[in-house]
CSV table of C-alpha atoms in Angstrom, one decimal:
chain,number,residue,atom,x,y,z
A,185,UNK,CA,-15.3,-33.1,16.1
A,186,UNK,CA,-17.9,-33.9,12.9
A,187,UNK,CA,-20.3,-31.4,14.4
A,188,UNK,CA,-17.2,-28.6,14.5
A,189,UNK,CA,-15.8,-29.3,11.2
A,190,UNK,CA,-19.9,-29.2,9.9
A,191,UNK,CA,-20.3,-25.7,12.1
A,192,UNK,CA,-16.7,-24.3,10.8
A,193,UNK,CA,-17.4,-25.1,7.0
A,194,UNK,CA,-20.4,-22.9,7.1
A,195,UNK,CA,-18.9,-20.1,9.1
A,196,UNK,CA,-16.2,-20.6,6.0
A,197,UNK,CA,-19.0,-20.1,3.4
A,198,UNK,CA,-20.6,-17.3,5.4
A,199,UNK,CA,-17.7,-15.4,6.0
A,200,UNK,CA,-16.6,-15.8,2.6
A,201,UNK,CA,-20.0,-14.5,0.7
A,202,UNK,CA,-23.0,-13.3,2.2
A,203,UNK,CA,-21.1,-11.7,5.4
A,204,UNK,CA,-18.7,-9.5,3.3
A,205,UNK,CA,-21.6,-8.6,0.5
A,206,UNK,CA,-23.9,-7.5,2.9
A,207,UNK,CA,-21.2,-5.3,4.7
A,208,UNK,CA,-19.7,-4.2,2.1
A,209,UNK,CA,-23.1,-2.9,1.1
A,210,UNK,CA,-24.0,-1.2,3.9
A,211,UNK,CA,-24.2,2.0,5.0
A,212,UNK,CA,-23.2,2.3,8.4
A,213,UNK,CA,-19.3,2.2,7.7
A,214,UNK,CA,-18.6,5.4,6.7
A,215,UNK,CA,-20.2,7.0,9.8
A,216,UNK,CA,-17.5,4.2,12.0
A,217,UNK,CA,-14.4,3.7,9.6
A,218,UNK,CA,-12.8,2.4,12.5
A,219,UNK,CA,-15.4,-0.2,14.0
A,220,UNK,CA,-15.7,-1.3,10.0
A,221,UNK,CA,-11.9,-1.9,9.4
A,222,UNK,CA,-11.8,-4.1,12.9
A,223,UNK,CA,-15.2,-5.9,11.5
A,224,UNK,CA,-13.3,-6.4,8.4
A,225,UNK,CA,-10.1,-7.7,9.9
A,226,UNK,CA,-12.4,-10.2,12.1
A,227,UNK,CA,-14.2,-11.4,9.2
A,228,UNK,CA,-11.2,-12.1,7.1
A,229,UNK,CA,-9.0,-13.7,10.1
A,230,UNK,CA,-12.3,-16.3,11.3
A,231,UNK,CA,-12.9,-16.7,7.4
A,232,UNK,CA,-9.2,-18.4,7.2
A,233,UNK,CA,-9.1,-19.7,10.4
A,234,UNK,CA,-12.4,-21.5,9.9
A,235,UNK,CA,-11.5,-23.1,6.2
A,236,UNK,CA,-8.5,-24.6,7.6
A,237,UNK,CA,-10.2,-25.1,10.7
A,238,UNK,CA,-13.2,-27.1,9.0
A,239,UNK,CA,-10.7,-29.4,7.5
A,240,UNK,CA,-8.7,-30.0,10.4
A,241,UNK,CA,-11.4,-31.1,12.2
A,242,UNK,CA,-13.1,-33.0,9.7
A,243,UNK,CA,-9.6,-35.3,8.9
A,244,UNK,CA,-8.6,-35.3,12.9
A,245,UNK,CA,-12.1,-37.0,13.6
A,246,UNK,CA,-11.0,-40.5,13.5
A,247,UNK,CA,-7.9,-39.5,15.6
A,248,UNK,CA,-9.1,-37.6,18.8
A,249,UNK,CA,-12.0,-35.9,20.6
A,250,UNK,CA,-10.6,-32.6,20.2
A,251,UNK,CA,-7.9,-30.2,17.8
A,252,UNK,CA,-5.3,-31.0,20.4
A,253,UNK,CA,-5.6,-34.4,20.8
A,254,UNK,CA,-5.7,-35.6,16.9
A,255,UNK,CA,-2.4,-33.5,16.7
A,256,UNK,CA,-1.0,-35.6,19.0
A,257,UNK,CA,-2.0,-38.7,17.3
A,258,UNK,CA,-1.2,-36.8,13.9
A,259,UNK,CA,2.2,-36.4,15.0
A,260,UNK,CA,2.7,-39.9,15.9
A,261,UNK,CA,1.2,-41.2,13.1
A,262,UNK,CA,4.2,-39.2,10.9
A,263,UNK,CA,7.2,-40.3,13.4
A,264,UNK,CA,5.4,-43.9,13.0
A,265,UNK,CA,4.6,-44.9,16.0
A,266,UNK,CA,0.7,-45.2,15.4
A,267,UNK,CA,-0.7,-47.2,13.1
A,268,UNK,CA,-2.7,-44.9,10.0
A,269,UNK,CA,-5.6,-47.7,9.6
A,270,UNK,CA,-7.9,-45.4,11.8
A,271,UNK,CA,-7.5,-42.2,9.2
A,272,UNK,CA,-9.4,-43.1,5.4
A,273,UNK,CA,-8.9,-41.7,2.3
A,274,UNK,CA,-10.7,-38.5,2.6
A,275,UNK,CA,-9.6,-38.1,6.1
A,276,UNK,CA,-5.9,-37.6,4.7
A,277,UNK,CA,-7.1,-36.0,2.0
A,278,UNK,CA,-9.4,-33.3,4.5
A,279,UNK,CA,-5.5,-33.0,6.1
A,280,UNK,CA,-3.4,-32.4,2.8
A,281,UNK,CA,-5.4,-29.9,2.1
A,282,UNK,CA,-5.5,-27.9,5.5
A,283,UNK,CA,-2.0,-28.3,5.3
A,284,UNK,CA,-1.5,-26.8,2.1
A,285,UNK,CA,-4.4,-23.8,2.3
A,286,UNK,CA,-2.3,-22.7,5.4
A,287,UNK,CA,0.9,-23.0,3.5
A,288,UNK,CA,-0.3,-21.0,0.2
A,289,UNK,CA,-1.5,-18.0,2.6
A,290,UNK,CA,1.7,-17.4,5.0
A,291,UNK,CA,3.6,-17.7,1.6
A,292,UNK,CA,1.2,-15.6,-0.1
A,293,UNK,CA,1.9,-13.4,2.8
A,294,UNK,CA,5.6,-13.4,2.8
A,295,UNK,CA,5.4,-13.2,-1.2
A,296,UNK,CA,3.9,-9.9,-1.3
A,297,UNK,CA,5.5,-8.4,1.8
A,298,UNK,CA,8.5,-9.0,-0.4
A,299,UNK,CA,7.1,-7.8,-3.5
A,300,UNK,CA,5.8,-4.9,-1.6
A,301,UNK,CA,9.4,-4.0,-0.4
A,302,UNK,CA,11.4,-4.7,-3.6
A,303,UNK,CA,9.8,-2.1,-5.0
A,304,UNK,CA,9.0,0.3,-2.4
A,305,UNK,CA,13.2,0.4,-2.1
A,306,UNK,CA,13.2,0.6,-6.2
A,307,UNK,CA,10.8,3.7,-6.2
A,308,UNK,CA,12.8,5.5,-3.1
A,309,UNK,CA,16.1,5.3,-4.6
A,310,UNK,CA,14.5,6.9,-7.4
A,311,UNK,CA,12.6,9.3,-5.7
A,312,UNK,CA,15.8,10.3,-3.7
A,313,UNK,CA,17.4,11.6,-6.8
A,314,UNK,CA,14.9,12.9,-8.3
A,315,UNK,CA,12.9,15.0,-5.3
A,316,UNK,CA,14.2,17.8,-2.9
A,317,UNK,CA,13.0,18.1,0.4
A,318,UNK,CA,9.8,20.2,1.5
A,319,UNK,CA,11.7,23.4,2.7
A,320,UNK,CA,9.1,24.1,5.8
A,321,UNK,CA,8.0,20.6,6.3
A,322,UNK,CA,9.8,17.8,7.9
A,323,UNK,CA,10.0,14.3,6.5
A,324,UNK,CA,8.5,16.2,3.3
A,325,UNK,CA,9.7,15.5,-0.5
A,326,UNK,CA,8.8,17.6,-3.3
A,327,UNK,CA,8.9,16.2,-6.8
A,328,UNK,CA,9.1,17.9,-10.2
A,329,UNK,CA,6.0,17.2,-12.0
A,330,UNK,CA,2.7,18.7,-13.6
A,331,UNK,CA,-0.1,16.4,-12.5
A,332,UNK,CA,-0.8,17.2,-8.8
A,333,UNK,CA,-0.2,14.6,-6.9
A,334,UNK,CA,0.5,13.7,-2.9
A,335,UNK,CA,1.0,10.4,-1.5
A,336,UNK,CA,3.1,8.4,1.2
A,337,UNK,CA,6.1,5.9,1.3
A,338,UNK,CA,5.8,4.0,4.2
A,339,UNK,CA,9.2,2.7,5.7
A,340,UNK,CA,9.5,2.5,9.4
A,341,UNK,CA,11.3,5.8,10.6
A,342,UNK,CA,12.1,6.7,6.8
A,343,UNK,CA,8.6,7.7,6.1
A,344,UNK,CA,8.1,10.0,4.0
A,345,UNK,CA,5.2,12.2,2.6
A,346,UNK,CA,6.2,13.3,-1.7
A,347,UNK,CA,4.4,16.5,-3.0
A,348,UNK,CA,4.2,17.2,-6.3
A,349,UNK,CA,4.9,20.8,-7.9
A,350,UNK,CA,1.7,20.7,-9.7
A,351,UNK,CA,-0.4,19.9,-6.2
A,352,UNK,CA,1.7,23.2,-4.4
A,353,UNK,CA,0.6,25.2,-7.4
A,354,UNK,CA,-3.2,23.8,-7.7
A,355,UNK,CA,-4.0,24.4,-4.2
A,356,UNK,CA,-4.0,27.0,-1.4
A,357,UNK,CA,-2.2,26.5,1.5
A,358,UNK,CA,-5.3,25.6,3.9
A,359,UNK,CA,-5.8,22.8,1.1
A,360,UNK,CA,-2.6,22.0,1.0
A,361,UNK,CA,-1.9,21.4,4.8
A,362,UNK,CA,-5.5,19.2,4.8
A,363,UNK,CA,-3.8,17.0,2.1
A,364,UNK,CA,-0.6,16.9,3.6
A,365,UNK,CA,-2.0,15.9,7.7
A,366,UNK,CA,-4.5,13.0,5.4
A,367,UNK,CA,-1.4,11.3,4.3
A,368,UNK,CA,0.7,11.9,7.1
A,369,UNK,CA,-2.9,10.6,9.1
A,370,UNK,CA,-2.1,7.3,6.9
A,371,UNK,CA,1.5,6.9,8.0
A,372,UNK,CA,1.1,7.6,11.8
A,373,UNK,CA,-2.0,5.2,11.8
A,374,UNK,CA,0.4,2.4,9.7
A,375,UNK,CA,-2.3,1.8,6.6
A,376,UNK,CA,0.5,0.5,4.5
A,377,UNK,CA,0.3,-2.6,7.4
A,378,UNK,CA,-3.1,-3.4,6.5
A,379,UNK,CA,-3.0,-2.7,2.9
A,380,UNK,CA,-0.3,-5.5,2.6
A,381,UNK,CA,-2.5,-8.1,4.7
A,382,UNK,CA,-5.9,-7.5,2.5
A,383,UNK,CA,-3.2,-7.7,-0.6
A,384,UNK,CA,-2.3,-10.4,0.4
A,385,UNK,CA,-5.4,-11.9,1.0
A,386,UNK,CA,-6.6,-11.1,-2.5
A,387,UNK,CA,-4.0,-13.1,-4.1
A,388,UNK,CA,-4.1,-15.6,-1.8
A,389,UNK,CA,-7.9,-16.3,-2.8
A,390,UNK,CA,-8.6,-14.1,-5.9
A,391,UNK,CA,-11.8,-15.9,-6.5
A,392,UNK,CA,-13.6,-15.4,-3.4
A,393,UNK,CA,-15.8,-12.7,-3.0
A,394,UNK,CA,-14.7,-11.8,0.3
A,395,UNK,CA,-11.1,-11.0,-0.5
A,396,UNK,CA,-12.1,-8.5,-3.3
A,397,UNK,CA,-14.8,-6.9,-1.0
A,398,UNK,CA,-12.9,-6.8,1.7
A,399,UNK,CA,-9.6,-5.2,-0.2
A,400,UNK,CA,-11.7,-2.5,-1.3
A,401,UNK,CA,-13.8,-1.4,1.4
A,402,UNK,CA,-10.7,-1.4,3.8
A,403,UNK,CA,-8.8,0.7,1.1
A,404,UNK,CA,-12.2,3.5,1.2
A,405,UNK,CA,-12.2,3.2,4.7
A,406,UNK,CA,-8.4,4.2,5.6
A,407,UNK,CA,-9.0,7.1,3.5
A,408,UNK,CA,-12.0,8.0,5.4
A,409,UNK,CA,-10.1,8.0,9.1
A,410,UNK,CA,-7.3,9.8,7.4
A,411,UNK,CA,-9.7,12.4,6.5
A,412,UNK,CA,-11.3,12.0,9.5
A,413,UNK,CA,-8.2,13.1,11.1
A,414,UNK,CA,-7.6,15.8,8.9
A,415,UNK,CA,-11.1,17.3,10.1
A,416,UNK,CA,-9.4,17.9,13.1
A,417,UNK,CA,-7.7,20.9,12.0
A,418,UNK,CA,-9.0,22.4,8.8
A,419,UNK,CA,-12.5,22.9,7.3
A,420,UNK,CA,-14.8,20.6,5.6
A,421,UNK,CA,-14.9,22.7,3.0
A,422,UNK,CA,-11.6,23.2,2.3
A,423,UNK,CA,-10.9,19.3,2.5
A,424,UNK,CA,-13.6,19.2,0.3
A,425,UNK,CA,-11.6,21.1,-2.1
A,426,UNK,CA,-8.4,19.9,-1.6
A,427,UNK,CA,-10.1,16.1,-2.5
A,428,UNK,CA,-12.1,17.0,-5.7
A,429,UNK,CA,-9.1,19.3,-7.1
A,430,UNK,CA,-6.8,16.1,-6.6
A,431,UNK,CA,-8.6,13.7,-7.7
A,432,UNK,CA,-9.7,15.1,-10.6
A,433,UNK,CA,-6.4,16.1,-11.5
A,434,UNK,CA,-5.3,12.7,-11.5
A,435,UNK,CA,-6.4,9.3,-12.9
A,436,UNK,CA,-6.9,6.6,-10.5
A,437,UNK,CA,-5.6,2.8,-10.9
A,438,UNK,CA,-7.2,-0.1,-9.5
A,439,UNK,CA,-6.3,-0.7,-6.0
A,440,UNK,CA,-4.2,-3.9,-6.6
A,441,UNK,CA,-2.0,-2.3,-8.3
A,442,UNK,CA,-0.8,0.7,-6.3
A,443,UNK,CA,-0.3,-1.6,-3.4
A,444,UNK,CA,1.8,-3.4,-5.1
A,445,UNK,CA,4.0,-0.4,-6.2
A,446,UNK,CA,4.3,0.3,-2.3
A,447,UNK,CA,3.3,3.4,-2.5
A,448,UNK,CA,0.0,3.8,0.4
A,449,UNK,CA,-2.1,6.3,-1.5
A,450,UNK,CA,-4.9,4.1,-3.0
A,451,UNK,CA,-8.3,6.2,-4.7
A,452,UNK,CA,-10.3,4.9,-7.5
A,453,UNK,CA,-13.3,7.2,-8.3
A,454,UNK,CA,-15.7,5.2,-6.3
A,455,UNK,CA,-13.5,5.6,-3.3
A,456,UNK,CA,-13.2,9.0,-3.9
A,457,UNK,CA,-16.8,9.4,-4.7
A,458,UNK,CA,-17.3,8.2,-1.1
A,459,UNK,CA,-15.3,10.0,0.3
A,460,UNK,CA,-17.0,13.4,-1.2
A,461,UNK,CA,-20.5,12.1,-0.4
A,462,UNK,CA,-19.2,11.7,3.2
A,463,UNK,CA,-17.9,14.5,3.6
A,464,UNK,CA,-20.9,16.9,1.7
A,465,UNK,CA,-23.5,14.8,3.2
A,466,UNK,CA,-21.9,14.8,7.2
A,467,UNK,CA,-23.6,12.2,8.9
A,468,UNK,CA,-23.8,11.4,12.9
A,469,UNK,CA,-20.9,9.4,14.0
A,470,UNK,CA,-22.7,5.7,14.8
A,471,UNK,CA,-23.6,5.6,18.1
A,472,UNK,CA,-21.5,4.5,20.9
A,473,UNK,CA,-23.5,1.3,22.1
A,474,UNK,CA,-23.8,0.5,18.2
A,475,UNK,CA,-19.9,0.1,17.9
A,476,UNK,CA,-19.3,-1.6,20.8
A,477,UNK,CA,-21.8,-3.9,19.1
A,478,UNK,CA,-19.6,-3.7,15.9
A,479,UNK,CA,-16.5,-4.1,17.5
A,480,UNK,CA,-18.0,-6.9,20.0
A,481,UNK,CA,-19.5,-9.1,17.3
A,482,UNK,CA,-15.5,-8.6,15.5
A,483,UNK,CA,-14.2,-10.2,19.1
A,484,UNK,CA,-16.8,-13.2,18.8
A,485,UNK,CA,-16.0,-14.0,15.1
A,486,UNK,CA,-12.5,-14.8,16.1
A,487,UNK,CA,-13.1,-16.1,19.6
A,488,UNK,CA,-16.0,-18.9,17.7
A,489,UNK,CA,-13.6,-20.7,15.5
A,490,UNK,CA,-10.6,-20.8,18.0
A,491,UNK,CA,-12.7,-21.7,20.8
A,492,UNK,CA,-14.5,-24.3,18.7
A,493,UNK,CA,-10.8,-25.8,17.7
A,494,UNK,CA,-9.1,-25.6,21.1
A,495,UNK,CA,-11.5,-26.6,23.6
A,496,UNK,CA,-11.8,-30.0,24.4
A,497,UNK,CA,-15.7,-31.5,23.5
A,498,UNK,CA,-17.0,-28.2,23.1
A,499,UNK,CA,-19.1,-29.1,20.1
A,500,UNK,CA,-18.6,-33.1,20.2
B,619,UNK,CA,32.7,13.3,3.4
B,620,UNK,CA,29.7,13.3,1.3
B,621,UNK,CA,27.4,9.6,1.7
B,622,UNK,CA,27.2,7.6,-1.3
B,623,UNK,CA,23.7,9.0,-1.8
B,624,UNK,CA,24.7,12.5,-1.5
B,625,UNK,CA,27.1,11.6,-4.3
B,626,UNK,CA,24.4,9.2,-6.4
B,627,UNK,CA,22.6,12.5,-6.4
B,628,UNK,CA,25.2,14.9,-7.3
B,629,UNK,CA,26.1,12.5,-9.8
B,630,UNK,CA,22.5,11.6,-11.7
B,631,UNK,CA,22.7,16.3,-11.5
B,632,UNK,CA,25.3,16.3,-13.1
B,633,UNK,CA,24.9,13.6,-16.6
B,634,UNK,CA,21.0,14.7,-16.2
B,635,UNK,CA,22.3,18.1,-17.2
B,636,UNK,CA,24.7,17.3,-20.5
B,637,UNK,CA,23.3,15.8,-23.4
B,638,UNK,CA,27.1,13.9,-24.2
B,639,UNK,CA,29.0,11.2,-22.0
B,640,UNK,CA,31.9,12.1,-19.9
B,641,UNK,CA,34.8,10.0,-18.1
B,642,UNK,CA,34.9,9.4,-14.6
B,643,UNK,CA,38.1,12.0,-14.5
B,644,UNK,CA,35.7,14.6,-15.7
B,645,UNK,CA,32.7,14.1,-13.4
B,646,UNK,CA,35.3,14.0,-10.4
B,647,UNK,CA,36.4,17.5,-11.8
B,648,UNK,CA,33.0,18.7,-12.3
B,649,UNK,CA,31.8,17.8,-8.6
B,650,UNK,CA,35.1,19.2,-7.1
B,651,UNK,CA,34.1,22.4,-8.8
B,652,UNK,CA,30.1,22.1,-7.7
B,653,UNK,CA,29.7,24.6,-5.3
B,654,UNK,CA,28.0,23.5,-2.0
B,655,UNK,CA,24.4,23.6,-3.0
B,656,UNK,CA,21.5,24.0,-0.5
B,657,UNK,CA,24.0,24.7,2.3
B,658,UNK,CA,24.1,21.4,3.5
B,659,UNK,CA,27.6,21.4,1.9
B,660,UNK,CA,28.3,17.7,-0.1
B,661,UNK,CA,31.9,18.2,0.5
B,662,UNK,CA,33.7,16.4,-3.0
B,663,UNK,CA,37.1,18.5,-2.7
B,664,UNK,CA,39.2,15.3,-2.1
B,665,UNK,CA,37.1,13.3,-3.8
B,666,UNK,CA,38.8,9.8,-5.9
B,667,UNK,CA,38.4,8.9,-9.1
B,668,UNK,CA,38.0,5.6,-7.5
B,669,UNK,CA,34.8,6.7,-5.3
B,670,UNK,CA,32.9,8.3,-8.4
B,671,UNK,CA,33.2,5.0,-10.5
B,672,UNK,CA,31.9,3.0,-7.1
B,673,UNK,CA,29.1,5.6,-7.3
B,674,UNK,CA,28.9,5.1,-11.2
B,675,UNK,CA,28.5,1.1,-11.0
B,676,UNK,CA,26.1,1.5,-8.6
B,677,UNK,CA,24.0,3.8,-11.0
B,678,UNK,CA,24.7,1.2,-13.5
B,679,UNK,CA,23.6,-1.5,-11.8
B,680,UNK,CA,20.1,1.0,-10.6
B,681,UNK,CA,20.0,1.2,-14.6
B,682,UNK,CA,19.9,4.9,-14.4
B,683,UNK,CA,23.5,5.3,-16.2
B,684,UNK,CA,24.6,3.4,-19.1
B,685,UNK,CA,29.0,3.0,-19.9
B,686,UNK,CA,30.3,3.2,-23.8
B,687,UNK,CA,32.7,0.5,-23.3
B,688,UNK,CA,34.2,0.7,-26.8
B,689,UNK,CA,36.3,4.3,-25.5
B,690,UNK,CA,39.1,4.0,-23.3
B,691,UNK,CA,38.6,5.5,-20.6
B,692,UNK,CA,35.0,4.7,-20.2
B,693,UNK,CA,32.0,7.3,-21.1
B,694,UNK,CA,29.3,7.7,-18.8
B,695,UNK,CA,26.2,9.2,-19.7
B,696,UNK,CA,22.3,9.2,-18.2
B,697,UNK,CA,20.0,6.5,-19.6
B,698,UNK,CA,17.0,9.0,-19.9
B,699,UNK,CA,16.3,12.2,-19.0
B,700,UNK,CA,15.4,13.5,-15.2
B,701,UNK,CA,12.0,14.4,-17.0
B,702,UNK,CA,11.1,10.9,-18.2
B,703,UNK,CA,12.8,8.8,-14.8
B,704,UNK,CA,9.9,11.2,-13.2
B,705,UNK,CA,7.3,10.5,-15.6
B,706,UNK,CA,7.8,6.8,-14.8
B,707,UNK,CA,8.0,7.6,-11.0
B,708,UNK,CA,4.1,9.3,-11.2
B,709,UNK,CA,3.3,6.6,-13.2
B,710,UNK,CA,3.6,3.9,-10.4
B,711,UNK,CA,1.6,6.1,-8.8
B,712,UNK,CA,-1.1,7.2,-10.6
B,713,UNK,CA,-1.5,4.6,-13.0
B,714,UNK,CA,-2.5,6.0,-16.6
B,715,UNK,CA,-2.4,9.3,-18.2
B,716,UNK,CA,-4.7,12.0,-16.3
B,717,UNK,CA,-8.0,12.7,-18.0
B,718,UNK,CA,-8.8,15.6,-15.7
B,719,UNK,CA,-12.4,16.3,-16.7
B,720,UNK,CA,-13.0,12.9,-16.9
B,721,UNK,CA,-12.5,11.8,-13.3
B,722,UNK,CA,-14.6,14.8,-12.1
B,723,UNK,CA,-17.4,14.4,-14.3
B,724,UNK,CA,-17.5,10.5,-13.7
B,725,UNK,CA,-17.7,11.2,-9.8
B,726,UNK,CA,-19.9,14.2,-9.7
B,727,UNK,CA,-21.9,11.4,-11.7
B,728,UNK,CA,-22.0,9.1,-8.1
B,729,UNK,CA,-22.9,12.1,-6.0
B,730,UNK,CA,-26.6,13.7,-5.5
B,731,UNK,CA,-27.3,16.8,-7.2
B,732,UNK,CA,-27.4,19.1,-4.1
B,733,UNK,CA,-23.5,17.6,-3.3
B,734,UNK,CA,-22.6,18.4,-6.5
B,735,UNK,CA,-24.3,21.6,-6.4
B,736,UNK,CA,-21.8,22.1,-3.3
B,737,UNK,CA,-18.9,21.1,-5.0
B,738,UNK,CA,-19.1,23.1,-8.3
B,739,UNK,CA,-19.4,26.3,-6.2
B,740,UNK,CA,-16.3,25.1,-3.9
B,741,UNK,CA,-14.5,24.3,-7.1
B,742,UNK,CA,-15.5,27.3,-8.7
B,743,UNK,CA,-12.5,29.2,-8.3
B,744,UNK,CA,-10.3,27.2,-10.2
């Protein structure tokens, strides 16, 4: 148990800085959005598990060879019917504080869930009155407004896409329908879902870099498979377009902050900068036997810590 | 029988389009007169009094319609225009004013010169 709590601590510290600097750095992402978001769920869900994990272990040591069998004795230690003379000071301490990382992040998690749909429901009611609906285009709003603008409210079989006048009058219809499949690409694909949990994250642990890094590269890399998907069926050229003519007609806000007005539709100029590289500059897709790499090395990051806590004398 | 957000809607049209504050008789007469826009027909005919002053508290309570309590009947009038509730909309979306040329010029700043090259000419129409 000393040995996994030593071996989970630094998978902690790795996972939570040189791991998601180096990725997060690295080209390779934007030519496998999709292997990069897995890599970056992986690396955020072993980077929790193996804080609390470390801790866990490190206060269970006195108590039992293995995650299991300290909970056991844990449990009987709290009805009282151990004795607590085998578990020190720091041992209970190593505990508390497992306990209570695990309880700041559901709560974080249920905090800004709630957040998020308090005033997703605010903005819709709103947007009800004030919007019509697209004329050819189903599940479609347009709003009354200058500054072009397209983005999507997420909300299970309410989903909607909202146009804005000044985006139907800035671009041509090839544009307009590349726009318009992007953010219906982010509904079908449920961004918003993954949004919230690197949200969350961030205010969970605001001061590691892996939260920040991580909430930002997953935000460029949605918009990169929505595009992606939008590829399908227009031009890069006139995605191109349709991405420089938006952005530009709009100022961006930092990504915090539009995911916590619920709305999915998150660009700051870098992001969008990305994107337009990407997309001017076409790269080959990463190779097959690179992903599976990508997306095997994601599977082994959560499979280490879990195996490491669950099996019995695996690193005793 | 129109929903209650059919009605919110009709409603908001209605106070967003006169400057003064009416009573809760008048707006009834006003919708029963509102022709059936966009065909989908918001049938108000037998509308109550009662049912427009459900739909006005819950306006109230969205703060989008504010009550001079010192008349009797009560006055209802929109707290701000359709124009500004739309401004403030955008604004949860897009964050600060737009600076148009400033957003283009700060990523064609990021981007090599050939991409840009590329991206001025697809631009050029505009």
């Amino acid at each position: 148990m000393f040995a996994t709590s030593w071996f989970l601590a630094a998978l902690a510290v790795a996972l939570a800085w040189p791991v998601p600097v180096l990725l997060s750095r690295a080209a390779w992402p934007a030519r496998a959005p999709f292997a990069a978001l897995i890599l970056w769920q992986a690396i955020a869900l072993a980077g929790g598990l193996s804080m609390i994990g470390a801790m866990l272990c490190f206060g269970l040591e006195p108590l039992g060879e293995n995650l299991l069998a300290g909970l056991e004795h844990l449990i009987g230690i709290a009805l009282g019917l151990e004795s607590m003379d085998t578990l020190g000071i720091w041992h209970a301490f190593a505990l508390s504080a497992a306990a209570l990382l695990l309880a700041h992040l559901v709560f974080t998690l249920l905090l800004t869930f709630y957040r998020i749909q308090t005033q997703r429901r605010r903005h819709r009611d709103l947007l009800h009155l004030l919007s019509s609906p697209s004329t050819d285009r189903p599940d479609t709003l347009v709003i009354n407004h200058d500054v072009p603008v397209a983005y999507c409210l997420p909300g299970g079989s309410r989903s909607v896409t909202v146009l804005s006048d000044g985006l139907m009058n800035l671009l041509s219809p090839d544009e307009l329908r590349a726009v318009l499949i992007h953010e219906e690409a982010h509904l079908a694909q449920r961004h918003h879902l993954l949004l919230w949990a690197f949200a969350a994250w961030r205010s969970a642990l605001p001061w590691l870099p892996t939260s920040k890094l991580a909430q930002r590269s997953v935000s460029s890399l949605i918009e990169m498979l929505a595009d992606d998907v939008a590829l399908r069926e227009v031009s890069r050229a006139t995605l191109v377009t349709a991405i420089a003519l938006v952005a530009s007609g709009s100022a961006q806000l930092p990504a915090t902050e539009l995911v916590a007005t619920g709305g999915a539709k998150i660009d700051t100029p870098e992001t969008t900068s990305a994107r337009l590289g990407r997309l001017l500059t076409p790269r080959p897709p990463l190779g097959r036997g690179l992903q599976a790499l990508v997306l095997g090395a994601s599977a082994l990051l959560l499979a280490a810590p879990t195996a490491l806590l669950i099996v019995p004398g695996v690193f005793s | 029988m129109a929903t209650l957000g059919e009605l919110e809607r009709a409603v908001m049209d209605l106070l967003w389009e006169r400057p003064e504050a009416i009573t809760a008789n008048e707006l009834r007469d006003l919708l029963s007169q509102r022709p059936a826009a966009d065909g989908r027909g918001t049938d108000v005919k037998s509308l109550a009094v009662t049912t427009v002053l459900t739909v006005l508290s819950r306006l109230e309570k969205k703060g989008l319609v504010e009550r001079e309590r010192n008349t009797r009947p009560h006055r209802y009038q929109a707290v701000t225009s359709r124009a500004e509730h739309t401004a403030e909309l955008m604004l949860e979306v897009l964050g600060s004013a737009p600076d148009r040329e400033a957003v283009l010029a700060r990523f064609i700043g990021t981007v090599s010169d050939g991409e840009a090259e590329t991206l001025r000419k697809l631009l050029g129409r505009s």
